[in-house]
Each structure stands twice: as structure tokens, then as C-alpha cells.
PDB file of C-alpha atoms in Angstrom:
ATOM      1  CA  GLN A   1     -10.575  -6.431   3.886  1.00 79.00           C
ATOM      2  CA  LEU A   2     -11.076  -3.328   5.991  1.00 86.00           C
ATOM      3  CA  GLN A   3      -7.878  -1.646   7.175  1.00 89.00           C
ATOM      4  CA  GLN A   4      -8.727  -0.970  10.785  1.00 93.00           C
ATOM      5  CA  SER A   5      -6.351   0.831  13.122  1.00 93.00           C
ATOM      6  CA  GLY A   6      -5.829   1.377  16.820  1.00 95.00           C
ATOM      7  CA  GLY A   7      -5.461  -1.024  19.704  1.00 92.00           C
ATOM      8  CA  GLY A   8      -2.539  -1.817  21.969  1.00 96.00           C
ATOM      9  CA  LEU A   9      -1.595  -2.519  25.565  1.00 97.00           C
ATOM     10  CA  VAL A  10      -3.122  -0.400  28.338  1.00 97.00           C
ATOM     11  CA  GLN A  11      -3.836  -0.597  32.042  1.00 98.00           C
ATOM     12  CA  THR A  12      -7.180  -1.013  33.783  1.00 98.00           C
ATOM     13  CA  GLY A  13      -9.206   2.178  33.548  1.00 98.00           C
ATOM     14  CA  ASP A  14      -7.388   3.518  30.498  1.00 98.00           C
ATOM     15  CA  SER A  15      -8.918   4.384  27.125  1.00 98.00           C
ATOM     16  CA  LEU A  16      -8.291   3.327  23.540  1.00 98.00           C
ATOM     17  CA  ARG A  17      -9.781   4.267  20.188  1.00 97.00           C
ATOM     18  CA  LEU A  18     -10.238   1.929  17.240  1.00 97.00           C
ATOM     19  CA  SER A  19     -10.946   3.188  13.760  1.00 96.00           C
ATOM     20  CA  CYS A  20     -12.410   1.538  10.644  1.00 93.00           C
ATOM     21  CA  PRO A  21     -12.635   3.162   7.181  1.00 88.00           C
ATOM     22  CA  ALA A  22     -16.066   3.785   5.684  1.00 79.00           C
ATOM     23  CA  THR A  23     -14.907   4.217   2.093  1.00 69.00           C
ATOM     24  CA  GLY A  24     -15.037   2.221  -1.112  1.00 66.00           C
ATOM     25  CA  ARG A  25     -17.136  -0.891  -0.720  1.00 65.00           C
ATOM     26  CA  THR A  26     -18.010  -0.087   2.863  1.00 62.00           C
ATOM     27  CA  SER A  27     -19.468   3.280   1.834  1.00 65.00           C
ATOM     28  CA  ARG A  28     -22.363   1.298   0.327  1.00 71.00           C
ATOM     29  CA  MET A  29     -22.888  -0.767   3.441  1.00 73.00           C
ATOM     30  CA  TYR A  30     -25.724  -0.012   5.845  1.00 85.00           C
ATOM     31  CA  VAL A  31     -24.333  -1.376   9.066  1.00 92.00           C
ATOM     32  CA  MET A  32     -20.881  -1.144  10.593  1.00 93.00           C
ATOM     33  CA  SER A  33     -19.997  -2.879  13.812  1.00 96.00           C
ATOM     34  CA  TRP A  34     -17.226  -3.998  16.086  1.00 98.00           C
ATOM     35  CA  PHE A  35     -16.805  -7.543  17.335  1.00 98.00           C
ATOM     36  CA  ARG A  36     -14.177  -9.105  19.562  1.00 98.00           C
ATOM     37  CA  GLN A  37     -12.812 -12.551  20.183  1.00 98.00           C
ATOM     38  CA  ALA A  38     -10.861 -13.630  23.226  1.00 96.00           C
ATOM     39  CA  PRO A  39      -8.731 -16.811  23.240  1.00 93.00           C
ATOM     40  CA  GLY A  40     -10.899 -19.896  23.451  1.00 94.00           C
ATOM     41  CA  LYS A  41     -14.131 -17.922  23.139  1.00 96.00           C
ATOM     42  CA  GLU A  42     -16.591 -17.244  20.350  1.00 96.00           C
ATOM     43  CA  ARG A  43     -16.681 -13.996  18.418  1.00 97.00           C
ATOM     44  CA  GLU A  44     -18.775 -11.519  20.397  1.00 97.00           C
ATOM     45  CA  PHE A  45     -20.759  -8.472  19.293  1.00 98.00           C
ATOM     46  CA  VAL A  46     -19.529  -5.241  20.878  1.00 98.00           C
ATOM     47  CA  ALA A  47     -21.212  -2.274  19.178  1.00 98.00           C
ATOM     48  CA  GLY A  48     -22.897  -1.382  15.897  1.00 97.00           C
ATOM     49  CA  ILE A  49     -24.230   1.604  14.023  1.00 94.00           C
ATOM     50  CA  ARG A  50     -26.733   1.962  11.188  1.00 91.00           C
ATOM     51  CA  TRP A  51     -25.161   4.321   8.703  1.00 82.00           C
ATOM     52  CA  SER A  52     -28.320   6.053   7.476  1.00 82.00           C
ATOM     53  CA  SER A  53     -30.051   6.671  10.788  1.00 87.00           C
ATOM     54  CA  GLY A  54     -27.059   6.848  13.077  1.00 89.00           C
ATOM     55  CA  ASN A  55     -28.794   4.478  15.498  1.00 94.00           C
ATOM     56  CA  THR A  56     -26.311   2.704  17.747  1.00 97.00           C
ATOM     57  CA  TYR A  57     -26.368  -0.643  19.517  1.00 97.00           C
ATOM     58  CA  TYR A  58     -24.211  -2.045  22.310  1.00 98.00           C
ATOM     59  CA  SER A  59     -23.704  -5.276  24.131  1.00 98.00           C
ATOM     60  CA  ASP A  60     -24.560  -5.140  27.820  1.00 98.00           C
ATOM     61  CA  SER A  61     -20.931  -5.755  28.738  1.00 97.00           C
ATOM     62  CA  VAL A  62     -19.727  -2.485  27.171  1.00 98.00           C
ATOM     63  CA  LYS A  63     -22.788  -0.240  27.445  1.00 98.00           C
ATOM     64  CA  GLY A  64     -21.854   3.008  29.161  1.00 98.00           C
ATOM     65  CA  ARG A  65     -18.117   2.496  28.598  1.00 98.00           C
ATOM     66  CA  PHE A  66     -17.758   2.177  24.830  1.00 98.00           C
ATOM     67  CA  THR A  67     -19.045   4.557  22.167  1.00 98.00           C
ATOM     68  CA  ILE A  68     -19.396   3.849  18.454  1.00 97.00           C
ATOM     69  CA  ALA A  69     -19.661   6.863  16.174  1.00 95.00           C
ATOM     70  CA  ARG A  70     -19.229   8.040  12.614  1.00 89.00           C
ATOM     71  CA  ASP A  71     -16.449  10.537  11.916  1.00 85.00           C
ATOM     72  CA  SER A  72     -17.567  12.353   8.786  1.00 79.00           C
ATOM     73  CA  ALA A  73     -14.329  14.319   8.477  1.00 83.00           C
ATOM     74  CA  LYS A  74     -12.176  11.190   8.426  1.00 84.00           C
ATOM     75  CA  ASN A  75     -14.835   8.955   6.859  1.00 83.00           C
ATOM     76  CA  THR A  76     -14.442   6.337   9.531  1.00 89.00           C
ATOM     77  CA  VAL A  77     -16.444   4.502  12.132  1.00 92.00           C
ATOM     78  CA  ASP A  78     -14.664   4.709  15.451  1.00 95.00           C
ATOM     79  CA  LEU A  79     -14.975   2.771  18.685  1.00 97.00           C
ATOM     80  CA  GLN A  80     -14.014   4.815  21.716  1.00 98.00           C
ATOM     81  CA  MET A  81     -13.297   2.483  24.616  1.00 98.00           C
ATOM     82  CA  ASP A  82     -13.169   3.999  28.094  1.00 98.00           C
ATOM     83  CA  SER A  83     -12.771   2.460  31.529  1.00 98.00           C
ATOM     84  CA  LEU A  84     -11.156  -0.605  30.016  1.00 98.00           C
ATOM     85  CA  GLN A  85     -11.103  -3.762  32.098  1.00 98.00           C
ATOM     86  CA  PRO A  86      -8.999  -6.938  31.835  1.00 97.00           C
ATOM     87  CA  GLU A  87     -12.059  -8.802  30.536  1.00 96.00           C
ATOM     88  CA  ASP A  88     -12.046  -6.477  27.510  1.00 98.00           C
ATOM     89  CA  THR A  89      -8.816  -8.121  26.360  1.00 98.00           C
ATOM     90  CA  ALA A  90      -9.416  -9.614  22.913  1.00 98.00           C
ATOM     91  CA  VAL A  91      -8.785  -9.234  19.216  1.00 98.00           C
ATOM     92  CA  TYR A  92     -11.191  -6.600  17.925  1.00 98.00           C
ATOM     93  CA  TYR A  93     -12.638  -6.699  14.416  1.00 97.00           C
ATOM     94  CA  CYS A  94     -14.613  -4.132  12.485  1.00 96.00           C
ATOM     95  CA  ALA A  95     -17.253  -5.393  10.080  1.00 95.00           C
ATOM     96  CA  ALA A  96     -19.575  -3.941   7.462  1.00 93.00           C
ATOM     97  CA  GLY A  97     -22.833  -5.344   6.179  1.00 91.00           C
ATOM     98  CA  PRO A  98     -25.804  -4.607   3.913  1.00 88.00           C
ATOM     99  CA  SER A  99     -29.262  -3.531   5.008  1.00 83.00           C
ATOM    100  CA  ILE A 100     -30.355  -7.108   5.815  1.00 86.00           C
ATOM    101  CA  THR A 101     -27.553  -7.528   8.314  1.00 89.00           C
ATOM    102  CA  SER A 102     -28.566  -8.784  11.724  1.00 92.00           C
ATOM    103  CA  ILE A 103     -26.451  -6.466  13.805  1.00 94.00           C
ATOM    104  CA  PRO A 104     -25.343  -8.804  16.603  1.00 96.00           C
ATOM    105  CA  ASP A 105     -24.854 -11.832  14.300  1.00 96.00           C
ATOM    106  CA  TRP A 106     -21.289 -11.879  12.919  1.00 96.00           C
ATOM    107  CA  ARG A 107     -22.277 -14.423  10.258  1.00 95.00           C
ATOM    108  CA  THR A 108     -24.401 -11.838   8.394  1.00 94.00           C
ATOM    109  CA  TYR A 109     -21.595  -9.338   7.685  1.00 94.00           C
ATOM    110  CA  ALA A 110     -19.975  -8.978   4.267  1.00 91.00           C
ATOM    111  CA  TYR A 111     -16.608  -7.362   5.018  1.00 91.00           C
ATOM    112  CA  TRP A 112     -14.135  -7.688   7.861  1.00 93.00           C
ATOM    113  CA  GLY A 113     -11.075  -5.946   9.164  1.00 93.00           C
ATOM    114  CA  GLN A 114      -7.830  -7.773   9.830  1.00 94.00           C
ATOM    115  CA  GLY A 115      -8.266  -7.618  13.594  1.00 96.00           C
ATOM    116  CA  THR A 116      -6.295  -5.702  16.182  1.00 96.00           C
ATOM    117  CA  GLN A 117      -5.172  -6.788  19.636  1.00 97.00           C
ATOM    118  CA  VAL A 118      -6.414  -4.949  22.692  1.00 98.00           C
ATOM    119  CA  THR A 119      -4.787  -6.006  25.950  1.00 98.00           C
ATOM    120  CA  VAL A 120      -5.787  -4.569  29.315  1.00 98.00           C
ATOM    121  CA  SER A 121      -3.474  -5.344  32.204  1.00 97.00           C
ATOM    122  CA  ASP A 122      -4.362  -5.264  35.909  1.00 89.00           C
TER     123      ASP A 122
END
């Protein structure tokens, strides 16, 4: 299990940063992504990054507000979330997968974080 960190309770328009370690088993993974799941809804792709190329991918709902990036100094993959909205409220999960991973498909990932709550109030 990946020991992700970050999250919390913020107001509309605020920012948060989530972090996921890229060490050990995940250092051999090719794709790292963030998903989220709101109560009563399916797990949803948020953002992903291919480790070797640095190419990034975003869902339409977060494009322009969220940024996924590698932090080489800390050896993490971080999700910077800006301009947060109430509809961003969910449990956020980081995930790591091999080269055959289909980035937006949560079922193709090998490792998962424990999840962290992000709550955005009006």
C-alpha cells in the first residue's frame, strides 16, 4: 500500500497538495495517477503521469485547476489542487501501475494508497 499524504478541509477557491511516494515497488512502475471517489459514486480518474516521459493526463473536470508532477528531490508524485470546488469533495487515492496500465482505468493499476479525504465547503 502506498502511504499517501495531504488532504483536509478547505473552502471554495482554496488549494491543497497531495503527495504519493515513488519509492520501492512504485519506483519500478511506469504510471502513477490519482483517482477519487465521492459517496455513492464510482471511482473516477483525476490525473496521471507516465514516469519515463513525464507526459501528463487529466480529466476534463480538473484540467486547468489540478497539476500532477514528479518531485525528484522528495521522490514523490504530487497532485496540486487549486481553485477547489465543492464538487471536488471525495476520497482521493494514488495508484501505480506497470507499462500496460490504461491510465484512466482504475482496474489496471497494481498498487493503491490508503485514501485521503478532501472536503471543500461552500
